[in-house]
CSV table of C-alpha atoms in Angstrom, one decimal:
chain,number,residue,atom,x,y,z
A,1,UNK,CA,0.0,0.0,0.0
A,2,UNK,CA,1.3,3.2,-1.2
A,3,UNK,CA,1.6,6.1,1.5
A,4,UNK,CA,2.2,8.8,-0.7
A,5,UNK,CA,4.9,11.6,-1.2
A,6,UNK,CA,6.6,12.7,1.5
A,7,UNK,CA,6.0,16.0,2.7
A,8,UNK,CA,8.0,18.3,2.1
A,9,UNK,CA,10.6,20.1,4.7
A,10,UNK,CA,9.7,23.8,5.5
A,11,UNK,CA,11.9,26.4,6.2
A,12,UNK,CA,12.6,29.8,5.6
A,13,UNK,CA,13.2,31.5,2.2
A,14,UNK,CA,13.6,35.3,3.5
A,15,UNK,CA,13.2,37.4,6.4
A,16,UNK,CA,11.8,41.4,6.9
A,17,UNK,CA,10.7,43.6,9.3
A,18,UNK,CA,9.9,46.8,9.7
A,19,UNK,CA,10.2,49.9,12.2
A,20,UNK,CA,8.0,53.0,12.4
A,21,UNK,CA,10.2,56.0,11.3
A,22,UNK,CA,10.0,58.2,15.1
A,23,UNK,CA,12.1,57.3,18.0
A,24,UNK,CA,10.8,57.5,21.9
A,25,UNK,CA,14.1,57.4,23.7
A,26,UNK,CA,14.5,57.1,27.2
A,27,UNK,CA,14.3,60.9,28.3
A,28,UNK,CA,11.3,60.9,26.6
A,29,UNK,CA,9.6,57.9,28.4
A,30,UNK,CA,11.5,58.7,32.0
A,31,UNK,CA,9.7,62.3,31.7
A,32,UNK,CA,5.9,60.8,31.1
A,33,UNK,CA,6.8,57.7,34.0
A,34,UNK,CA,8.2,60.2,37.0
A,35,UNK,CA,11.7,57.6,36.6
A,36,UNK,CA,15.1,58.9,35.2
A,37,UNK,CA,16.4,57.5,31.9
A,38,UNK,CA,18.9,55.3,34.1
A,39,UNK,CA,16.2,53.7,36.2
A,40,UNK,CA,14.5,52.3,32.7
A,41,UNK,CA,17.7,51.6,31.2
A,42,UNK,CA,19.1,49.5,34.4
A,43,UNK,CA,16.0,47.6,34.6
A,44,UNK,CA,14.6,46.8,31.6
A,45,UNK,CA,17.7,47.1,29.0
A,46,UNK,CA,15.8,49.5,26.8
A,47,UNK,CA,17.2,52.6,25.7
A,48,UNK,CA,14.7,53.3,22.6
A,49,UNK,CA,11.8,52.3,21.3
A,50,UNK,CA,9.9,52.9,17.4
A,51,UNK,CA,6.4,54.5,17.7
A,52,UNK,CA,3.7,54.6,14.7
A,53,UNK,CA,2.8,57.7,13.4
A,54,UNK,CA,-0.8,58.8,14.3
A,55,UNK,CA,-2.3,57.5,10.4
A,56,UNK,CA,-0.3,54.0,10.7
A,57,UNK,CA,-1.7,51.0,11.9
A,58,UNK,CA,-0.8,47.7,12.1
A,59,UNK,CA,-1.6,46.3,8.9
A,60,UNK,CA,0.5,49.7,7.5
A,61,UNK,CA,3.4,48.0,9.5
A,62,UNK,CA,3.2,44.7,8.7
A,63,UNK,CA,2.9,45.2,5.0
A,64,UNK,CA,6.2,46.6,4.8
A,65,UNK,CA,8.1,43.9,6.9
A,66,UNK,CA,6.1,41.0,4.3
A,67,UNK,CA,7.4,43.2,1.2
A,68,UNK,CA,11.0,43.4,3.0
A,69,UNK,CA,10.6,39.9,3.5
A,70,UNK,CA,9.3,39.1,-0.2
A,71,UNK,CA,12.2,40.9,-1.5
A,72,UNK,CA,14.7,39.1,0.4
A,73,UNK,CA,13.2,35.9,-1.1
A,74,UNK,CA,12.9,37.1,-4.0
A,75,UNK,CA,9.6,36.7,-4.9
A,76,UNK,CA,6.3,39.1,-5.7
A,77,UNK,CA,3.7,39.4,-3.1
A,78,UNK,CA,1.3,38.6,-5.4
A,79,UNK,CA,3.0,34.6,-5.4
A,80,UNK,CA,2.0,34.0,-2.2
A,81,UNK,CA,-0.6,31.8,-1.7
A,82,UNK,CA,-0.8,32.1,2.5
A,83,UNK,CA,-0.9,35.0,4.5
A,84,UNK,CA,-0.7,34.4,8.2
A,85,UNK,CA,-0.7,37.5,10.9
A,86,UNK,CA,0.0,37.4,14.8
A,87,UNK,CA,-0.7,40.2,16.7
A,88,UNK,CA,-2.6,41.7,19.6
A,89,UNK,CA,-3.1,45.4,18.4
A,90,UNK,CA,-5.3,44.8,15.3
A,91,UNK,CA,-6.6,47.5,13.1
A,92,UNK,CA,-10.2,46.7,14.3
A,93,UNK,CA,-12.0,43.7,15.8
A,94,UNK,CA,-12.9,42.6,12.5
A,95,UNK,CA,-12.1,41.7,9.7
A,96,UNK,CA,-8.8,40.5,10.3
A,97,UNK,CA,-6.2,42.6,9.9
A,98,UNK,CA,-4.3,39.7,7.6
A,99,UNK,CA,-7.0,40.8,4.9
A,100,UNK,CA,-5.9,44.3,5.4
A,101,UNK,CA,-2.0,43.5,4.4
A,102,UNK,CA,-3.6,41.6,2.3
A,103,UNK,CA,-5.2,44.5,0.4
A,104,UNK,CA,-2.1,46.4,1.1
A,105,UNK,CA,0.1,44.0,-0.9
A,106,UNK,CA,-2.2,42.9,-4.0
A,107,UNK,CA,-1.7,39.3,-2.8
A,108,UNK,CA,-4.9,38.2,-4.7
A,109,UNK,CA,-4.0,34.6,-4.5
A,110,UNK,CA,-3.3,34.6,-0.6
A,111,UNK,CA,-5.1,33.2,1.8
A,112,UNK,CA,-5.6,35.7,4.7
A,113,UNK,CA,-6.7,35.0,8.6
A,114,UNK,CA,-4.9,36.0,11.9
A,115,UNK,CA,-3.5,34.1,15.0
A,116,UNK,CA,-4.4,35.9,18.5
A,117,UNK,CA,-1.6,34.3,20.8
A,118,UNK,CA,0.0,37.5,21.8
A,119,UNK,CA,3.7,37.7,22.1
A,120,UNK,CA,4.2,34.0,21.0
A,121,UNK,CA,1.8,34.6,18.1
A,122,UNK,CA,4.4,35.0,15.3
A,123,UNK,CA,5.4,31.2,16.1
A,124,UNK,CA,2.1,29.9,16.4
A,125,UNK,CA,1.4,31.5,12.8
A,126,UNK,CA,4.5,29.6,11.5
A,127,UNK,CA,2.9,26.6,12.7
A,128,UNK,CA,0.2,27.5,10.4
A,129,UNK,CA,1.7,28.2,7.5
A,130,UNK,CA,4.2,24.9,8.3
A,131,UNK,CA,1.1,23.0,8.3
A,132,UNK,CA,-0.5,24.1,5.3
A,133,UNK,CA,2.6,24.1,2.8
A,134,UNK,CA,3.6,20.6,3.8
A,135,UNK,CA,0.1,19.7,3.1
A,136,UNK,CA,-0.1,20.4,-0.5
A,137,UNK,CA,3.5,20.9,-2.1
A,138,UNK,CA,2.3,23.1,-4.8
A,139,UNK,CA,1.1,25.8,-2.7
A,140,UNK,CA,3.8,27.4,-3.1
A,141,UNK,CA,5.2,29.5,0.2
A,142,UNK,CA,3.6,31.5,2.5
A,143,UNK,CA,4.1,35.1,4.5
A,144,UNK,CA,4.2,34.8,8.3
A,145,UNK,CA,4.2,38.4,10.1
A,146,UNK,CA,4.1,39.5,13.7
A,147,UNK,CA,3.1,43.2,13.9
A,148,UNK,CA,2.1,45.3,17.1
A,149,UNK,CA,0.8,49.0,17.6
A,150,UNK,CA,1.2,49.0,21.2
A,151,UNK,CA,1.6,53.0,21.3
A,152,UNK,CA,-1.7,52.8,20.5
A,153,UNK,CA,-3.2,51.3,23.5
A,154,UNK,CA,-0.4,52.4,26.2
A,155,UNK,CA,-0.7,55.0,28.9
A,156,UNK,CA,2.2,57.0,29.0
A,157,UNK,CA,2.5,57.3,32.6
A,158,UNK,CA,2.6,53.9,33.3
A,159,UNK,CA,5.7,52.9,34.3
A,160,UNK,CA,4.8,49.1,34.0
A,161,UNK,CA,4.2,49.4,30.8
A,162,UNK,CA,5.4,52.4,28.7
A,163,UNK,CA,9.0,51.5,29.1
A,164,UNK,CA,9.0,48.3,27.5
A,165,UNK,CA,6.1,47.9,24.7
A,166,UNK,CA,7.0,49.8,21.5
A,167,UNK,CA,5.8,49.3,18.0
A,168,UNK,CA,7.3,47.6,15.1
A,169,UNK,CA,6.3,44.2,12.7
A,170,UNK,CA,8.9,41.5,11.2
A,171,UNK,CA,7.8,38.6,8.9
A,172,UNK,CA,8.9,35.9,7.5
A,173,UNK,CA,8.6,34.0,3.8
A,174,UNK,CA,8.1,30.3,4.3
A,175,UNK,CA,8.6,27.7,1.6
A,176,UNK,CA,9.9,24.1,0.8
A,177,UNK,CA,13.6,23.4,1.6
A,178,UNK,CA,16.0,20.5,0.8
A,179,UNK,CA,16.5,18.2,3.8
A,180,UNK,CA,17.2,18.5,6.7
A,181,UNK,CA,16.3,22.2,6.4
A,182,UNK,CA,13.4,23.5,8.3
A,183,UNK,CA,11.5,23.6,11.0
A,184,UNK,CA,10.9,20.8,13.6
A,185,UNK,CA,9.6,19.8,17.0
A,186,UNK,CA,7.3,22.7,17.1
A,187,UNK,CA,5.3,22.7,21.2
A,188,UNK,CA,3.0,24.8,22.0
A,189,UNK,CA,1.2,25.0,25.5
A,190,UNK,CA,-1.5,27.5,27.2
A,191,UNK,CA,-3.0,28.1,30.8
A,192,UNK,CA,-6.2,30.4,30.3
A,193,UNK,CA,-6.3,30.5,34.5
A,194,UNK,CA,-3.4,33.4,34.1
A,195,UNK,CA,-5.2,35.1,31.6
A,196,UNK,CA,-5.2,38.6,34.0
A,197,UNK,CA,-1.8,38.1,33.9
A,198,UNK,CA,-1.2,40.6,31.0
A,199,UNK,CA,-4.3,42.3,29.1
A,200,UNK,CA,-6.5,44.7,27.2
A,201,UNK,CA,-9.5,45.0,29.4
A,202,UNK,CA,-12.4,46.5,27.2
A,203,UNK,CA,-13.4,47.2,23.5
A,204,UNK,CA,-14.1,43.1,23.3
A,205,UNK,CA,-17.7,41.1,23.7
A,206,UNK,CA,-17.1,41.3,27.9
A,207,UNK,CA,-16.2,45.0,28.4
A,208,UNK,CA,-17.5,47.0,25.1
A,209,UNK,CA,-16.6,50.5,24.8
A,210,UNK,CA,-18.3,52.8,26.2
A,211,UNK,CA,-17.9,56.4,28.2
A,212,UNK,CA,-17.2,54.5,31.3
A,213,UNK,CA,-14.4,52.5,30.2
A,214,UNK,CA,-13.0,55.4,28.5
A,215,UNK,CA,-12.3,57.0,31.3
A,216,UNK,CA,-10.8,54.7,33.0
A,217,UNK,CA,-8.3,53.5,30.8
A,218,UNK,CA,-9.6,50.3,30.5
A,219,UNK,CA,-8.8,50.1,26.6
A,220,UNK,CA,-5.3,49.9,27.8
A,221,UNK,CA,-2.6,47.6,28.6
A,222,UNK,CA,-2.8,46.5,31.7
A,223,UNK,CA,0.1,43.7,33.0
A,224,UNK,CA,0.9,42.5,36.4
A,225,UNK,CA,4.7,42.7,35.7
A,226,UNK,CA,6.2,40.9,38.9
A,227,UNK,CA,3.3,37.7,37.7
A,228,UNK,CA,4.7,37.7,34.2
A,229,UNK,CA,8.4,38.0,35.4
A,230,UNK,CA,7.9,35.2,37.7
A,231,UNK,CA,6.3,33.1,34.7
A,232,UNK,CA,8.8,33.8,32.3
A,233,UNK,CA,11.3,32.7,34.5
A,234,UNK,CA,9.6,29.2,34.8
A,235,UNK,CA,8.7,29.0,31.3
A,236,UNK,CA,12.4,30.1,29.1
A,237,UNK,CA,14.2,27.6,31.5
A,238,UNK,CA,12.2,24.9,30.8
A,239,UNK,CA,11.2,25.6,27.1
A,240,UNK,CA,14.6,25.5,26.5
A,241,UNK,CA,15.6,22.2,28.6
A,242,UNK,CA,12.7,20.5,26.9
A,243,UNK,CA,13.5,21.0,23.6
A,244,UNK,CA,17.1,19.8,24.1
A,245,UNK,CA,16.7,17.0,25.7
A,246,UNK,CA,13.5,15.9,23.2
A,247,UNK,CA,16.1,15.9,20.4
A,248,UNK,CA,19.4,15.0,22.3
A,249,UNK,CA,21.0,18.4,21.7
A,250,UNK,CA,23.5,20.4,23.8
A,251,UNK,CA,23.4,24.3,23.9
A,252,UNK,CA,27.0,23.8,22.3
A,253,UNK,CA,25.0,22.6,19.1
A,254,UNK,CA,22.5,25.8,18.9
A,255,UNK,CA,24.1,28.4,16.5
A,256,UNK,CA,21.9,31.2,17.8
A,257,UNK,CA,18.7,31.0,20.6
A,258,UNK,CA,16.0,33.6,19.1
A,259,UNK,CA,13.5,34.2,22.1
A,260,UNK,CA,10.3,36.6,22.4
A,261,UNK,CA,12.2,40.1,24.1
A,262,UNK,CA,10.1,40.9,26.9
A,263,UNK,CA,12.9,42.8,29.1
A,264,UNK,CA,16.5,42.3,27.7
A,265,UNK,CA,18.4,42.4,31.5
A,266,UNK,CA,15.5,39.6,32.6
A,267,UNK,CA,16.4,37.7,29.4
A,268,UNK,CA,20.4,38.4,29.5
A,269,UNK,CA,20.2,37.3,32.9
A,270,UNK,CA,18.1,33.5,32.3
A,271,UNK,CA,20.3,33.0,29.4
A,272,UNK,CA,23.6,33.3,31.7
A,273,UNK,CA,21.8,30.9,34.0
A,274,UNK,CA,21.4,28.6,31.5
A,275,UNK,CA,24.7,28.6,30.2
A,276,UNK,CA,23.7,30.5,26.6
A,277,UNK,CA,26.7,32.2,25.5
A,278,UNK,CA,26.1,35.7,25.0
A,279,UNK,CA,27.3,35.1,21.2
A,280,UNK,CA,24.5,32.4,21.3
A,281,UNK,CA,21.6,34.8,22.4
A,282,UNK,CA,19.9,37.1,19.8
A,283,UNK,CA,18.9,40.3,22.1
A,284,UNK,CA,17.1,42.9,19.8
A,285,UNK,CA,14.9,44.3,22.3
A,286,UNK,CA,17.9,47.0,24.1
A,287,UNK,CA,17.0,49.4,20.8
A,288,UNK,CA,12.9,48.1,19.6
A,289,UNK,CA,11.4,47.5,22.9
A,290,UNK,CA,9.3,44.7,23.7
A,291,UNK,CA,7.5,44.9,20.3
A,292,UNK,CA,5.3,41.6,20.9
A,293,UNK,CA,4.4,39.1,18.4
A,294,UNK,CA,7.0,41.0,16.2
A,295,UNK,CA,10.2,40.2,18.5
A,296,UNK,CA,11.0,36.4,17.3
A,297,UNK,CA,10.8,37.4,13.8
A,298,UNK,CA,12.5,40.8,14.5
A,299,UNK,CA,15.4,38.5,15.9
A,300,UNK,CA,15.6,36.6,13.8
A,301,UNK,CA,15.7,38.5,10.4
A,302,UNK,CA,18.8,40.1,13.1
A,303,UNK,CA,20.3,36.8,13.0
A,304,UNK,CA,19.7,35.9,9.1
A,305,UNK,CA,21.7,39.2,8.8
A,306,UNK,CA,24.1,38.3,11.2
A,307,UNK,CA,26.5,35.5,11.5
A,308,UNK,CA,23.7,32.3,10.6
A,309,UNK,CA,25.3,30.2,8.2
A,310,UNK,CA,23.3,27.3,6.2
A,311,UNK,CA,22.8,24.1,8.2
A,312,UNK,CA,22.9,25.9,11.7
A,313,UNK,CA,20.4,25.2,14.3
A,314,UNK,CA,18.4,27.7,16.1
A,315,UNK,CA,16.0,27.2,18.8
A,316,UNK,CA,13.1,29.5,19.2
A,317,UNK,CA,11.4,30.3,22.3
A,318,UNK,CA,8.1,32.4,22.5
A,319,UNK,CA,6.3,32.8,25.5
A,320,UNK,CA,3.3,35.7,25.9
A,321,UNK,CA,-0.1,36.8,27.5
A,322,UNK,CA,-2.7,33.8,27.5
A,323,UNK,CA,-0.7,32.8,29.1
A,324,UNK,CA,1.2,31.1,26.0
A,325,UNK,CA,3.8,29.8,25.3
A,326,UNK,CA,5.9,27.5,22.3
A,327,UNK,CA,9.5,26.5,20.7
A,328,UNK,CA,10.7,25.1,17.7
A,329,UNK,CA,14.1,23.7,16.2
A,330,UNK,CA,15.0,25.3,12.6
A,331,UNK,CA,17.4,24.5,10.6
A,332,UNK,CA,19.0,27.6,8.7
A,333,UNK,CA,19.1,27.2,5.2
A,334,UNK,CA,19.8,29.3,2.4
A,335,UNK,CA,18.1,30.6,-1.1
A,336,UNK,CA,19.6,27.7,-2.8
A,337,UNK,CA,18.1,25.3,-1.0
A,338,UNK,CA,14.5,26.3,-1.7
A,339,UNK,CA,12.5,22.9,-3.3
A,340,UNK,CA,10.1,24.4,-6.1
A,341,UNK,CA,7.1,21.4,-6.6
């Protein structure tokens, strides 16, 4: 009995991203916050962060870092036949703000939809578009992009907050790629009891808009930063030791460790506890902020650009409100690798 073709391996054929043109440095932020520029930079790593201009949203941000990432792969938008977008600042409630980049681009032949998994979104999406490609060979490749508008929905006075979140998108173009290229051992895991943890109170179904919620902010960010620290120092340490020991790997075998950039001194700091070189871990968030689903695929278009050679092996770690959480193996490949059905 015949089983078929085997599915093709999936990997990456280019990487983008994208930064809002204005710059909120630390004087700025200290100034709003009541802090000085030293407190913010000694606790969170941040010293600037990108914020949209008041007639960009995020599907204006997103469709630059899938054209930057089109380029790089050298193909037209208008080839892609998948369009997957993770974020939590979307331009509305509905549609999906995947059929605005959609529109943006002239990707007629795309299939459009978003993932809401906040700051581990972008590698949720990937799963997605992993999926689908591997499905059908002749699909073709697909656009994977993490955006956020945080400045949006921030209070600038709050010092929880407006220090870390920032605005900015990166994506990725995803595609068949010779063996052992790719992605593997993607996990993914949730825990909806911690969902207070880090949120967006009203303008949904529970809390609509309205005068009341207006005034009191409650179309805002809202996190419980000491809750969030504490599980993100449960959850890198382990994501990490799980994924090694699933597939009998040593940090010393990771080229490169690309993790979601919630606070660069908390992530330095679990890193050095792990024993993650500092050559090892992608930090991107000292100069964007914590730019949410967009930080994984922000640092990783840092690494493509960097020193990530074909056949290296990255681990990704994403971990975010939900609470959620995932990792995945990929092996780097280059253009030449590609597999065309």
């Amino acid at each position: 009995m015949s089983t078929g073709p085997t599915p093709p391996r999936i990997g990456v054929w280019g990487t983008g991203s994208y930064l809002p043109a204005r710059i909120r440095d630390n004087a700025e932020v200290a100034e709003a916050v009541g802090v000085s520029p030293e407190w913010i930079r000694e606790r969170t790593g941040v010293t600037t962060r990108h914020v949209a201009a008041a007639g960009q949203a995020a599907s204006d941000l997103a469709a630059e870092a899938v054209r930057s990432a089109a380029a790089e792969a050298g193909i037209d938008p208008a080839d892609l036949g998948l369009l997957v977008l993770a974020t939590s600042t979307p331009d509305e409630l509905g549609p999906s703000t995947a059929c605005r980049v959609q529109g943006l681009l002239g990707a007629t032949r795309a299939v459009a939809l978003d993932v809401s998994a906040a700051c581990s979104g972008w590698l949720f999406a990937a799963k997605v578009a992993h999926d689908w490609l591997r499905e059908d060979p002749t699909r073709g490749c697909a656009a994977v992009v993490g955006v956020e508008a945080y400045s949006k929905f921030l209070d600038p006075a709050d010092r929880g907050t407006a220090v870390l979140f920032a605005d900015g998108a990166a994506a990725a173009v995803l595609g068949p790629v010779a063996a052992p290229g790719g992605f593997t051992d993607f996990h993914f895991g949730s825990d909806g009891s911690l969902a207070d943890y880090v949120l967006i109170p009203a303008g949904g179904s529970r809390h609509p808009a309205s005068a009341a919620t207006l005034r009191d902010g409650s179309h805002l960010i809202r996190m419980d930063g000491r809750s969030v620290s504490r599980f993100i120092k449960e959850v890198f340490p382990r994501l990490v030791h799980e994924s090694l020991d699933r597939n009998r790997l040593k940090l010393d075998d990771l080229a490169c460790v690309v993790a979601h950039q919630p606070n660069p001194v908390l992530l330095r700091d679990l890193a050095r506890e792990l024993g993650i070189t500092e050559s090892q871990l992608i930090v991107v968030g000292d100069r964007v902020g914590n730019i949410g689903a967009a930080s994984s695929p922000y640092a990783l278009a840092t690494a493509a650009r960097g020193s990530l050679r074909p056949g290296d092996t990255v681990l990704i770690t994403v971990f975010g409100a939900g609470m959620t959480w995932g990792s995945a193996l990929l092996r780097w490949t280059g253009t030449t690798e590609r597999q065309t059905p």
